[in-house]
Tab-separated table of C-alpha atoms and ligand atoms in Angstrom:
chain	number	residue	atom	x	y	z
A	1	MET	CA	-20.120	-106.156	14.093
A	2	PRO	CA	-18.287	-103.329	12.663
A	3	MET	CA	-18.799	-99.785	13.609
A	4	THR	CA	-20.494	-96.676	11.334
A	5	ALA	CA	-20.309	-93.579	12.618
A	6	ILE	CA	-22.700	-91.048	10.591
A	7	ILE	CA	-21.625	-87.188	11.185
A	8	LEU	CA	-24.943	-85.061	10.715
A	9	ALA	CA	-23.927	-81.264	8.576
A	10	ALA	CA	-25.435	-80.864	6.226
A	11	GLY	CA	-27.440	-77.863	7.766
A	12	GLU	CA	-27.195	-74.117	6.981
A	13	GLY	CA	-26.297	-72.705	10.895
A	14	THR	CA	-28.981	-69.472	10.127
A	15	ARG	CA	-27.384	-68.016	13.097
A	16	MET	CA	-24.455	-68.258	11.928
A	17	LYS	CA	-25.273	-65.534	9.325
A	18	SER	CA	-22.164	-67.283	7.494
A	19	ARG	CA	-22.006	-67.669	4.189
A	20	HIS	CA	-20.472	-70.887	4.653
A	21	PRO	CA	-21.704	-73.440	5.790
A	22	LYS	CA	-21.658	-73.683	10.058
A	23	VAL	CA	-19.631	-76.893	10.215
A	24	MET	CA	-16.539	-75.255	8.076
A	25	HIS	CA	-16.661	-72.518	11.051
A	26	LYS	CA	-13.120	-72.993	12.847
A	27	LEU	CA	-12.759	-74.197	16.437
A	28	LEU	CA	-9.321	-72.979	16.659
A	29	ASP	CA	-8.072	-74.358	13.978
A	30	ARG	CA	-10.369	-76.716	12.282
A	31	PRO	CA	-13.390	-76.630	11.033
A	32	LEU	CA	-16.007	-78.093	13.364
A	33	VAL	CA	-16.696	-80.988	10.811
A	34	SER	CA	-13.603	-82.073	12.185
A	35	TRP	CA	-13.394	-83.017	15.276
A	36	VAL	CA	-16.527	-84.629	15.367
A	37	THR	CA	-14.944	-87.264	12.560
A	38	ARG	CA	-11.395	-86.549	14.411
A	39	ALA	CA	-13.480	-88.269	17.435
A	40	ALA	CA	-15.183	-90.891	15.405
A	41	ARG	CA	-11.589	-91.585	14.014
A	42	GLU	CA	-10.081	-92.022	17.319
A	43	ALA	CA	-13.501	-93.741	18.930
A	44	GLY	CA	-12.520	-96.493	16.153
A	45	ALA	CA	-15.335	-96.305	13.678
A	46	ASP	CA	-14.899	-98.953	10.863
A	47	ARG	CA	-17.021	-96.485	8.824
A	48	ILE	CA	-17.765	-92.818	8.813
A	49	VAL	CA	-20.623	-91.135	7.397
A	50	VAL	CA	-20.228	-87.260	6.686
A	51	VAL	CA	-24.147	-86.407	5.464
A	52	VAL	CA	-23.575	-82.896	3.402
A	53	GLY	CA	-26.301	-80.653	2.673
A	54	CYS	CA	-25.878	-76.718	2.663
A	55	GLY	CA	-22.661	-76.480	0.765
A	56	ALA	CA	-21.859	-79.127	-0.044
A	57	ASP	CA	-18.877	-78.217	-2.245
A	58	GLU	CA	-17.449	-76.443	0.594
A	59	VAL	CA	-17.627	-79.189	3.136
A	60	ARG	CA	-16.989	-81.896	0.356
A	61	ALA	CA	-14.097	-79.990	-0.602
A	62	HIS	CA	-12.595	-80.290	3.110
A	63	LEU	CA	-13.520	-83.762	4.307
A	64	ALA	CA	-11.113	-84.578	0.363
A	65	ASN	CA	-8.309	-84.322	2.641
A	66	GLU	CA	-9.570	-86.843	5.403
A	67	LYS	CA	-9.550	-90.050	4.051
A	68	ASP	CA	-11.291	-92.296	5.713
A	69	VAL	CA	-14.354	-90.479	5.569
A	70	GLU	CA	-16.712	-90.849	2.567
A	71	CYS	CA	-20.158	-87.812	1.755
A	72	VAL	CA	-23.592	-88.762	1.102
A	73	GLU	CA	-26.006	-85.807	0.420
A	74	GLN	CA	-29.210	-84.470	1.852
A	75	THR	CA	-30.508	-82.664	-0.750
A	76	GLU	CA	-33.322	-80.993	1.118
A	77	ARG	CA	-33.407	-80.143	4.411
A	78	LEU	CA	-35.723	-82.045	6.578
A	79	GLY	CA	-34.370	-82.174	10.208
A	80	THR	CA	-31.860	-84.948	11.789
A	81	GLY	CA	-33.704	-87.551	11.100
A	82	HIS	CA	-34.033	-87.438	7.856
A	83	ALA	CA	-30.608	-86.948	7.116
A	84	ALA	CA	-29.722	-89.806	9.506
A	85	ARG	CA	-31.568	-91.689	6.726
A	86	VAL	CA	-30.348	-90.853	3.310
A	87	ALA	CA	-27.284	-92.156	5.233
A	88	LEU	CA	-28.611	-94.804	5.889
A	89	GLU	CA	-30.352	-95.524	2.639
A	90	ALA	CA	-28.280	-94.243	0.630
A	91	THR	CA	-24.678	-96.364	2.932
A	92	GLY	CA	-27.460	-99.477	3.028
A	93	VAL	CA	-25.813	-99.794	6.544
A	94	ASN	CA	-28.531	-101.837	8.590
A	95	ALA	CA	-26.386	-103.883	10.869
A	96	GLY	CA	-23.962	-102.520	14.080
A	97	PRO	CA	-23.735	-100.204	16.005
A	98	VAL	CA	-23.901	-97.368	14.582
A	99	VAL	CA	-23.189	-93.654	16.196
A	100	ILE	CA	-25.088	-90.809	14.799
A	101	LEU	CA	-23.489	-87.573	16.012
A	102	ASN	CA	-24.147	-83.860	15.126
A	103	GLY	CA	-21.810	-81.928	12.899
A	104	ASP	CA	-21.392	-79.264	15.663
A	105	LEU	CA	-20.689	-81.368	18.079
A	106	PRO	CA	-16.939	-80.351	18.675
A	107	LEU	CA	-15.664	-81.209	22.113
A	108	ILE	CA	-17.377	-84.940	22.145
A	109	SER	CA	-14.277	-86.729	23.392
A	110	PRO	CA	-13.911	-90.205	21.201
A	111	GLU	CA	-13.941	-92.394	24.540
A	112	THR	CA	-17.876	-91.405	24.646
A	113	VAL	CA	-18.394	-92.287	21.232
A	114	ARG	CA	-16.903	-95.544	22.474
A	115	ALA	CA	-18.992	-96.088	24.924
A	116	PHE	CA	-21.879	-95.109	23.084
A	117	ALA	CA	-21.392	-97.752	20.379
A	118	ASP	CA	-20.199	-100.228	23.018
A	119	SER	CA	-23.840	-100.113	24.892
A	120	VAL	CA	-25.473	-100.704	21.771
A	121	ALA	CA	-22.888	-103.347	20.624
A	122	ASP	CA	-23.486	-105.984	23.309
A	123	GLY	CA	-27.735	-105.842	22.365
A	124	SER	CA	-28.403	-105.073	25.717
A	125	HIS	CA	-30.349	-101.607	24.474
A	126	ALA	CA	-31.231	-100.795	20.973
A	127	ALA	CA	-30.909	-97.239	21.128
A	128	ALA	CA	-28.646	-94.955	24.487
A	129	ILE	CA	-28.584	-91.401	23.636
A	130	LEU	CA	-25.471	-88.348	25.671
A	131	THR	CA	-27.719	-85.878	27.638
A	132	MET	CA	-26.281	-83.121	29.881
A	133	THR	CA	-27.071	-80.183	32.596
A	134	PRO	CA	-25.837	-76.904	30.483
A	135	SER	CA	-25.620	-73.455	32.462
A	136	ASP	CA	-27.949	-72.444	29.690
A	137	PRO	CA	-30.392	-75.585	28.889
A	138	PHE	CA	-32.587	-73.169	25.868
A	139	GLY	CA	-32.774	-73.897	22.703
A	140	TYR	CA	-31.677	-77.655	23.900
A	141	GLY	CA	-33.876	-80.335	23.477
A	142	ARG	CA	-34.811	-81.824	27.110
A	143	VAL	CA	-35.379	-84.844	28.208
A	144	GLU	CA	-38.907	-86.140	30.063
A	145	LEU	CA	-38.059	-89.193	31.943
A	146	ALA	CA	-40.365	-92.565	31.691
A	147	ASP	CA	-41.920	-93.298	35.732
A	148	ASP	CA	-39.435	-96.291	35.451
A	149	GLY	CA	-36.771	-93.288	35.168
A	150	THR	CA	-35.923	-94.216	31.796
A	151	VAL	CA	-36.216	-91.969	28.624
A	152	ALA	CA	-39.561	-91.061	27.878
A	153	ARG	CA	-38.891	-88.676	25.139
A	154	ILE	CA	-36.892	-85.962	23.971
A	155	ILE	CA	-39.111	-82.392	23.355
A	156	GLU	CA	-37.217	-79.672	21.452
A	157	GLN	CA	-37.294	-76.389	22.804
A	158	LYS	CA	-39.968	-75.497	20.006
A	159	ASP	CA	-42.088	-77.947	20.913
A	160	CYS	CA	-41.779	-77.599	24.785
A	161	THR	CA	-44.097	-75.832	27.036
A	162	PRO	CA	-43.056	-72.617	28.821
A	163	GLU	CA	-43.325	-75.507	31.723
A	164	GLN	CA	-41.473	-78.603	30.480
A	165	SER	CA	-38.629	-75.665	29.497
A	166	ALA	CA	-38.739	-74.473	32.845
A	167	GLU	CA	-38.825	-77.798	34.595
A	168	LEU	CA	-37.238	-80.224	32.003
A	169	LEU	CA	-33.207	-79.527	32.613
A	170	GLU	CA	-31.541	-82.423	31.360
A	171	CYS	CA	-30.569	-81.490	27.621
A	172	ASN	CA	-30.308	-84.090	24.806
A	173	ALA	CA	-26.747	-83.748	23.767
A	174	GLY	CA	-26.732	-84.878	20.091
A	175	CYS	CA	-24.757	-87.530	20.208
A	176	TYR	CA	-26.762	-90.735	20.463
A	177	ALA	CA	-25.822	-94.510	19.123
A	178	PHE	CA	-28.591	-97.503	17.633
A	179	ASP	CA	-28.317	-100.914	16.613
A	180	GLY	CA	-28.842	-100.846	12.839
A	181	ALA	CA	-30.725	-103.434	11.981
A	182	LEU	CA	-33.310	-101.533	14.742
A	183	LEU	CA	-32.831	-98.358	13.287
A	184	ALA	CA	-32.979	-99.199	9.781
A	185	ALA	CA	-35.895	-100.948	10.230
A	186	HIS	CA	-37.614	-98.409	12.368
A	187	ILE	CA	-36.079	-94.753	10.982
A	188	GLY	CA	-39.249	-94.750	8.433
A	189	GLU	CA	-41.628	-94.263	11.053
A	190	ILE	CA	-40.454	-90.510	12.206
A	191	GLY	CA	-42.646	-88.306	11.336
A	192	ASN	CA	-42.888	-84.276	11.250
A	193	ASP	CA	-45.810	-83.122	12.940
A	194	ASN	CA	-44.207	-80.611	15.070
A	195	ALA	CA	-43.958	-76.644	15.588
A	196	GLN	CA	-40.786	-76.954	12.818
A	197	HIS	CA	-42.145	-79.664	10.690
A	198	GLU	CA	-38.623	-81.587	10.334
A	199	TYR	CA	-38.287	-84.565	11.009
A	200	TYR	CA	-36.449	-85.312	14.392
A	201	LEU	CA	-33.342	-88.281	14.786
A	202	PRO	CA	-34.875	-87.566	18.961
A	203	ASP	CA	-37.839	-88.958	18.298
A	204	MET	CA	-36.135	-92.394	18.017
A	205	VAL	CA	-36.008	-93.477	21.372
A	206	GLU	CA	-39.322	-93.160	21.409
A	207	ILE	CA	-40.173	-94.962	19.010
A	208	LEU	CA	-38.403	-97.735	19.897
A	209	ARG	CA	-40.264	-97.836	23.231
A	210	GLY	CA	-42.860	-98.001	21.638
A	211	HIS	CA	-41.574	-101.389	19.942
A	212	GLY	CA	-40.838	-102.992	23.137
A	213	HIS	CA	-36.920	-101.976	22.828
A	214	ALA	CA	-34.658	-100.853	26.465
A	215	THR	CA	-33.110	-97.671	25.784
A	216	THR	CA	-31.311	-95.752	27.697
A	217	ILE	CA	-29.615	-92.470	28.334
A	218	VAL	CA	-25.513	-91.649	29.391
A	219	HIS	CA	-24.773	-88.843	31.474
A	220	CYS	CA	-21.977	-86.034	30.513
A	221	ALA	CA	-20.266	-85.960	33.657
A	222	ASP	CA	-18.774	-82.789	32.241
A	223	TYR	CA	-21.107	-81.250	29.862
A	224	ARG	CA	-18.970	-78.893	28.344
A	225	GLU	CA	-18.415	-82.468	25.662
A	226	GLY	CA	-22.151	-82.027	24.913
A	227	LEU	CA	-22.022	-78.184	24.129
A	228	GLY	CA	-23.434	-77.553	20.549
A	229	VAL	CA	-22.661	-74.245	18.568
A	230	ASN	CA	-25.311	-72.401	16.435
A	231	SER	CA	-23.951	-69.169	17.022
A	232	ARG	CA	-21.239	-66.954	16.732
A	233	VAL	CA	-21.604	-66.687	20.334
A	234	GLN	CA	-21.527	-69.939	21.314
A	235	LEU	CA	-17.844	-70.148	19.091
A	236	ALA	CA	-16.227	-68.050	20.752
A	237	GLU	CA	-16.766	-70.366	24.157
A	238	LEU	CA	-16.530	-73.397	22.862
A	239	THR	CA	-13.194	-71.890	21.574
A	240	GLU	CA	-12.458	-71.001	25.599
A	241	ILE	CA	-13.044	-74.612	26.389
A	242	ALA	CA	-11.215	-76.622	24.171
A	243	ARG	CA	-7.809	-73.940	24.562
A	244	ASP	CA	-8.459	-74.212	28.318
A	245	GLN	CA	-8.788	-77.987	27.609
A	246	ILE	CA	-5.723	-78.519	25.607
A	247	ASN	CA	-3.792	-75.762	28.160
A	248	GLU	CA	-4.186	-77.761	31.006
A	249	ARG	CA	-3.123	-81.143	29.372
A	250	LEU	CA	0.308	-79.737	28.401
A	251	MET	CA	0.897	-77.574	31.467
A	252	THR	CA	0.217	-80.688	32.931
A	253	GLU	CA	2.526	-83.217	30.953
A	254	GLY	CA	5.291	-80.582	31.761
A	255	VAL	CA	5.453	-77.364	29.480
A	256	THR	CA	5.657	-74.260	30.761
A	257	MET	CA	2.992	-71.296	29.947
A	258	LEU	CA	3.445	-67.690	30.667
A	259	ASP	CA	-0.236	-67.060	30.712
A	260	PRO	CA	-2.161	-70.030	29.490
A	261	LYS	CA	-5.458	-67.460	27.977
A	262	THR	CA	-3.061	-65.937	25.753
A	263	THR	CA	-1.542	-69.177	24.276
A	264	TRP	CA	-3.565	-71.187	21.252
A	265	ILE	CA	-2.880	-74.643	20.769
A	266	GLY	CA	-4.432	-77.198	18.789
A	267	PRO	CA	-5.175	-80.593	19.418
A	268	ASP	CA	-2.602	-82.450	17.179
A	269	VAL	CA	0.342	-80.466	18.521
A	270	THR	CA	2.731	-81.761	20.717
A	271	VAL	CA	5.046	-80.134	23.368
A	272	GLY	CA	7.801	-81.297	24.977
A	273	ARG	CA	8.529	-81.016	28.801
A	274	ASP	CA	10.318	-77.969	29.743
A	275	THR	CA	8.928	-75.838	27.099
A	276	VAL	CA	7.792	-72.385	28.024
A	277	LEU	CA	5.300	-71.078	25.856
A	278	LEU	CA	5.547	-67.179	25.876
A	279	PRO	CA	2.554	-64.947	25.431
A	280	MET	CA	0.602	-64.522	21.626
A	281	THR	CA	2.331	-67.998	20.807
A	282	MET	CA	0.146	-70.041	18.436
A	283	LEU	CA	1.015	-74.168	17.726
A	284	TRP	CA	-1.934	-74.940	14.769
A	285	GLY	CA	-1.840	-78.309	12.262
A	286	THR	CA	0.981	-81.244	12.957
A	287	THR	CA	3.456	-79.620	15.554
A	288	SER	CA	5.821	-80.940	17.507
A	289	VAL	CA	8.372	-79.147	19.401
A	290	GLY	CA	10.902	-80.385	21.460
A	291	GLU	CA	11.690	-80.088	25.104
A	292	GLY	CA	13.252	-77.356	26.561
A	293	CYS	CA	12.329	-74.508	23.789
A	294	THR	CA	11.378	-71.447	24.679
A	295	LEU	CA	8.633	-69.754	22.004
A	296	GLY	CA	7.696	-66.491	21.613
A	297	PRO	CA	6.373	-64.200	22.917
A	298	ASN	CA	4.689	-63.731	19.331
A	299	THR	CA	5.417	-67.345	17.647
A	300	ARG	CA	2.677	-68.704	15.110
A	301	LEU	CA	3.854	-72.193	13.632
A	302	THR	CA	1.788	-74.469	11.559
A	303	ASN	CA	2.828	-77.943	10.977
A	304	CYS	CA	6.074	-77.269	11.613
A	305	THR	CA	8.965	-79.784	13.844
A	306	VAL	CA	11.206	-78.313	15.774
A	307	ALA	CA	14.048	-80.471	17.883
A	308	GLU	CA	14.664	-79.588	21.777
A	309	ASN	CA	16.138	-76.748	23.287
A	310	VAL	CA	15.222	-74.247	20.425
A	311	SER	CA	14.275	-70.198	20.680
A	312	LEU	CA	11.668	-69.176	18.486
A	313	GLU	CA	11.224	-65.409	19.591
A	314	GLU	CA	8.373	-63.557	16.886
A	315	THR	CA	9.062	-66.382	13.965
A	316	VAL	CA	6.099	-67.193	12.282
A	317	GLY	CA	7.342	-70.727	9.996
A	318	VAL	CA	4.795	-72.331	8.119
A	319	ASP	CA	5.644	-75.960	6.929
A	320	VAL	CA	8.759	-76.055	7.834
A	321	THR	CA	11.609	-77.940	9.929
A	322	ILE	CA	14.138	-76.545	12.563
A	323	GLU	CA	16.701	-78.940	14.681
A	324	LYS	CA	18.197	-78.761	18.310
A	325	ASP	CA	19.710	-75.437	19.299
A	326	VAL	CA	18.512	-72.978	16.748
A	327	THR	CA	17.977	-69.442	17.911
A	328	CYS	CA	15.911	-68.146	15.279
A	329	GLY	CA	14.543	-64.000	15.207
A	330	PRO	CA	12.619	-61.475	17.148
A	331	ARG	CA	10.557	-61.193	14.041
A	332	ALA	CA	11.893	-65.156	11.177
A	333	TYR	CA	9.607	-65.941	8.441
A	334	LEU	CA	10.013	-69.144	7.704
A	335	ARG	CA	8.146	-70.391	4.828
A	336	GLY	CA	7.298	-73.919	3.266
A	337	GLY	CA	10.532	-76.105	2.954
A	338	ALA	CA	12.463	-74.305	4.721
A	339	HIS	CA	15.394	-76.533	6.879
A	340	VAL	CA	17.327	-75.514	9.728
A	341	LEU	CA	20.202	-77.554	10.755
A	342	ALA	CA	21.154	-77.466	14.511
A	343	GLY	CA	23.192	-74.437	16.160
A	344	ALA	CA	21.406	-72.613	12.707
A	345	HIS	CA	20.717	-68.551	14.231
A	346	VAL	CA	18.001	-66.867	12.544
A	347	GLY	CA	17.961	-63.524	12.852
A	348	THR	CA	15.948	-60.683	12.638
A	349	HIS	CA	14.087	-59.788	10.032
A	350	VAL	CA	15.256	-62.409	7.644
A	351	GLU	CA	12.957	-64.376	5.533
A	352	ILE	CA	13.930	-68.233	4.503
A	353	LYS	CA	11.926	-70.058	1.860
A	354	ASN	CA	12.539	-74.249	0.167
A	355	SER	CA	16.106	-73.871	1.729
A	356	THR	CA	18.137	-75.848	3.562
A	357	ILE	CA	20.864	-73.493	6.352
A	358	GLY	CA	23.807	-75.832	7.599
A	359	VAL	CA	25.038	-76.572	10.766
A	360	GLY	CA	26.215	-73.628	13.209
A	361	SER	CA	25.866	-71.140	10.129
A	362	LYS	CA	24.018	-67.278	10.634
A	363	VAL	CA	21.720	-65.691	8.784
A	364	PRO	CA	21.829	-62.822	11.855
A	365	HIS	CA	20.096	-58.855	9.669
A	366	LEU	CA	17.873	-58.096	6.827
A	367	SER	CA	18.705	-61.049	4.564
A	368	TYR	CA	16.238	-63.558	2.108
A	369	ILE	CA	17.267	-67.396	1.382
A	370	GLY	CA	15.198	-68.652	-1.060
A	371	ASP	CA	15.660	-71.812	-2.649
A	372	CYS	CA	19.034	-72.725	-1.167
A	373	THR	CA	21.446	-75.028	-0.148
A	374	MET	CA	23.943	-73.797	3.091
A	375	GLY	CA	26.759	-75.710	4.647
A	376	ALA	CA	28.103	-75.598	8.259
A	377	GLY	CA	29.463	-73.104	8.826
A	378	VAL	CA	28.213	-70.669	6.677
A	379	ASN	CA	28.273	-66.754	7.897
A	380	ILE	CA	25.498	-64.546	5.808
A	381	GLY	CA	26.021	-60.864	5.899
A	382	GLY	CA	23.057	-58.364	6.886
A	383	GLY	CA	20.701	-57.113	4.559
A	384	SER	CA	21.955	-60.111	1.486
A	385	ILE	CA	19.841	-62.021	-0.531
A	386	THR	CA	18.961	-64.739	-3.091
A	387	CYS	CA	18.508	-63.879	-6.281
A	388	ASN	CA	15.963	-66.937	-7.191
A	389	TYR	CA	13.760	-65.916	-8.972
A	390	ASP	CA	14.384	-64.338	-12.724
A	391	GLY	CA	10.658	-63.867	-13.393
A	392	VAL	CA	10.222	-67.009	-14.777
A	393	HIS	CA	12.039	-69.910	-12.844
A	394	LYS	CA	13.180	-70.354	-9.278
A	395	ASN	CA	16.311	-70.838	-9.665
A	396	ARG	CA	18.602	-72.820	-6.895
A	397	THR	CA	21.543	-71.488	-5.257
A	398	VAL	CA	24.793	-73.601	-3.589
A	399	ILE	CA	26.794	-72.435	-0.663
A	400	GLY	CA	29.529	-74.800	-0.208
A	401	ASP	CA	30.590	-74.663	4.404
A	402	ASN	CA	32.310	-71.944	5.566
A	403	VAL	CA	31.877	-69.417	2.819
A	404	PHE	CA	31.318	-65.495	4.718
A	405	VAL	CA	28.553	-63.420	2.491
A	406	GLY	CA	29.766	-59.956	3.181
A	407	SER	CA	27.055	-57.439	4.005
A	408	ASP	CA	25.020	-56.291	1.533
A	409	THR	CA	25.264	-58.984	-1.005
A	410	MET	CA	22.829	-60.417	-4.183
A	411	MET	CA	23.299	-63.977	-5.274
A	412	VAL	CA	21.394	-64.068	-8.466
A	413	ALA	CA	20.687	-67.961	-9.116
A	414	PRO	CA	21.694	-70.227	-10.703
A	415	VAL	CA	25.115	-69.855	-8.677
A	416	ASN	CA	27.745	-71.545	-6.615
A	417	ILE	CA	29.881	-70.641	-3.930
A	418	GLY	CA	32.098	-72.587	-2.767
A	419	ASP	CA	33.861	-74.185	0.225
A	420	GLY	CA	35.584	-71.738	2.292
A	421	ALA	CA	35.115	-68.950	0.070
A	422	LEU	CA	34.998	-65.207	0.881
A	423	VAL	CA	32.394	-62.616	-0.896
A	424	GLY	CA	33.444	-58.995	-0.415
A	425	ALA	CA	30.225	-57.341	0.765
A	426	SER	CA	28.338	-55.350	-1.739
A	427	SER	CA	28.722	-57.815	-4.654
A	428	CYS	CA	26.472	-59.107	-7.322
A	429	VAL	CA	27.607	-62.323	-7.108
A	430	THR	CA	26.361	-63.525	-10.725
A	431	LYS	CA	29.220	-66.022	-11.891
A	432	ASP	CA	30.121	-69.502	-9.790
A	433	VAL	CA	33.045	-68.430	-6.971
A	434	PRO	CA	36.104	-71.394	-6.315
A	435	ALA	CA	36.064	-72.986	-3.067
A	436	ASP	CA	38.761	-70.890	-1.066
A	437	ALA	CA	38.598	-67.848	-4.124
A	438	LEU	CA	37.614	-64.031	-3.072
A	439	TYR	CA	35.014	-62.542	-4.738
A	440	LEU	CA	34.796	-59.181	-4.586
A	441	GLU	CA	32.937	-56.843	-7.200
A	442	ARG	CA	33.012	-53.190	-6.082
A	443	ALA	CA	33.421	-49.869	-8.369
A	444	GLU	CA	37.157	-47.765	-7.727
A	445	GLN	CA	36.703	-45.749	-4.624
A	446	ARG	CA	38.568	-42.683	-5.049
A	447	ILE	CA	39.168	-40.454	-1.820
A	448	VAL	CA	39.398	-36.083	-2.986
A	449	GLU	CA	40.599	-34.500	0.398
A	450	GLY	CA	39.050	-31.672	1.486
A	451	TYR	CA	36.295	-31.830	-1.280
A	452	ALA	CA	33.180	-31.990	1.324
A	453	ALA	CA	34.227	-29.030	3.864
A	454	LYS	CA	34.823	-26.697	0.218
A	455	ARG	CA	31.176	-27.584	-1.026
A	456	LEU	CA	29.737	-26.652	1.929
A	457	GLU	CA	31.487	-23.711	1.407
A	458	ARG	CA	30.102	-22.561	-1.617
A	459	LEU	CA	27.036	-24.056	-1.131
A	460	ARG	CA	26.771	-21.410	1.693
A	461	ARG	CA	27.868	-18.749	-0.027
A	462	GLU	CA	25.193	-19.170	-3.179
A	463	VAL	CA	22.420	-18.548	0.085
B	1	LIG	C1	-30.531	-80.567	18.121
B	1	LIG	C2	-31.692	-81.858	18.501
B	1	LIG	C3	-31.880	-81.465	20.245
B	1	LIG	C4	-29.992	-81.611	20.480
B	1	LIG	C5	-28.996	-80.804	19.782
B	1	LIG	C6	-27.904	-80.966	20.468
B	1	LIG	C7	-32.955	-82.518	16.349
B	1	LIG	C8	-34.347	-82.769	15.759
B	1	LIG	N1	-32.849	-81.721	17.763
B	1	LIG	O1	-31.199	-79.501	17.823
B	1	LIG	O2	-32.166	-81.829	20.409
B	1	LIG	O3	-30.397	-81.244	21.755
B	1	LIG	O4	-28.999	-80.435	18.383
B	1	LIG	O5	-26.874	-80.021	20.324
B	1	LIG	O6	-32.501	-83.162	16.115
B	1	LIG	N2	-29.155	-81.268	9.988
B	1	LIG	C9	-28.713	-82.049	8.845
B	1	LIG	N3	-29.776	-82.423	8.388
B	1	LIG	C10	-30.690	-81.506	8.191
B	1	LIG	C11	-31.372	-80.643	9.969
B	1	LIG	C12	-30.276	-80.779	10.880
B	1	LIG	O7	-27.803	-82.711	8.775
B	1	LIG	O8	-31.828	-81.472	7.673
B	1	LIG	C13	-27.528	-81.421	10.680
B	1	LIG	C14	-26.755	-79.942	11.018
B	1	LIG	O9	-25.766	-79.733	10.054
B	1	LIG	C15	-25.934	-80.037	12.772
B	1	LIG	C16	-27.208	-81.138	13.059
B	1	LIG	O10	-27.972	-81.517	11.985
B	1	LIG	O11	-24.365	-79.811	12.816
B	1	LIG	C17	-28.017	-80.878	14.364
B	1	LIG	O12	-29.140	-79.615	13.767
B	1	LIG	P1	-28.916	-78.400	14.045
B	1	LIG	O13	-30.640	-77.462	13.213
B	1	LIG	O14	-28.136	-77.630	14.871
B	1	LIG	O15	-30.225	-79.107	15.925
B	1	LIG	P2	-30.510	-78.756	17.137
B	1	LIG	O16	-31.377	-77.408	16.993
B	1	LIG	O17	-29.215	-77.533	17.269
B	2	LIG	CA1	-27.318	-77.682	17.226
């Protein structure tokens, strides 16, 4: 039977004190809701349904990037039970395992979601709920056990007596699996006679038990997996946990970190063995880094592909590809579409955009290279710039192999510089340069012997 995952993400998240819906707040590099869709996807969900409501447009616009996700709108927030019901009615799901996940449950693992789906798929249980014992249970729904050791019901924090709040330490994590047919048949029975006058999804457990169906709780050995985000303090706590989990995994796999506390890496990043990450390095999105690299200090890469044995010091890269044996920085800025080929060097205060830097070519100091195709073995003198923008169009500069461009050269695109050409320092190149030619554009120099000393003498006499 196909597995459905329903993610509840319609709530406002009042305690975040934000103009954005809670599930759009980022944990590391991605919104909370995307951590949960990711867990559902990796657990093998056949259908992923997200219930949106508060800030629905913002959540929908973000989820448009996740092609396998469907959104359903809950127009009034009447509680988690109501949100789940809206999802079932809109999608017509009434069979197979249905896993329901709170949208603010980012650290849930795909393995747990999968195990949950399996626990109802074989027909042995009508429902399973994930529980945990966090160090501070305040705010969570508490699990009351029946005499037979199974769950009797879940009591929300606001409905707990002080005694229940103090004694019931087992908490509902907000991850449920249901038999889809039984859920669809009985979800209408959830009432709202409680402190918040809301329809509580956890009440489903008691309802199904009342109909004589078996339910089970699965205690999460590592309570961190079940933590929810209701405030920015909790967001910061979970961010730290996510950082440590990712860094520990990478170090186990052979990556060195001088200071794991200041090394920030997103969940989809890969890093090869013997790569060294220095402090304040941030690797986001789909970045992949090969073996034997040294990144940082202060390097930030987003959606970059980096081959092996690359050194990037104080480098910012977004949507770029860097081949093996490249060195960059300190202070290089590589923007969209930059492709730095093997053995090239991009030096200090250099910006590269939408350009290929050829094999072994060097752009060592204070340059801007934009919309340029550069061959192999090129040297670009300090302070040289491709003038790629005429105010309307972006124009290309094409530089052949083994070209030597002197310092402070302006290359006014569109322009071609042929293989082996030599451009004299301080030239403004506006015409194509043939292969092996010299291009020089420079005013004639004058030397007047003794002039400076005489001028100084004259000026001093005047005071
Ligand atoms: C909920 C559980 C609680 C559990 C805790 C775990 C209920 C009634 N309580 O409490 O037992 O311990 O999660 O973190 O379920 N949402 C909607 N529509 C609504 C209301 C909420 O989509 O009408 C969504 C929210 O966006 C959120 C999720 O459901 O992602 C949970 O809602 P939240 O208000 O955070 O519930 P808690 O009070 O944390
Ligand atoms: Ca919550």
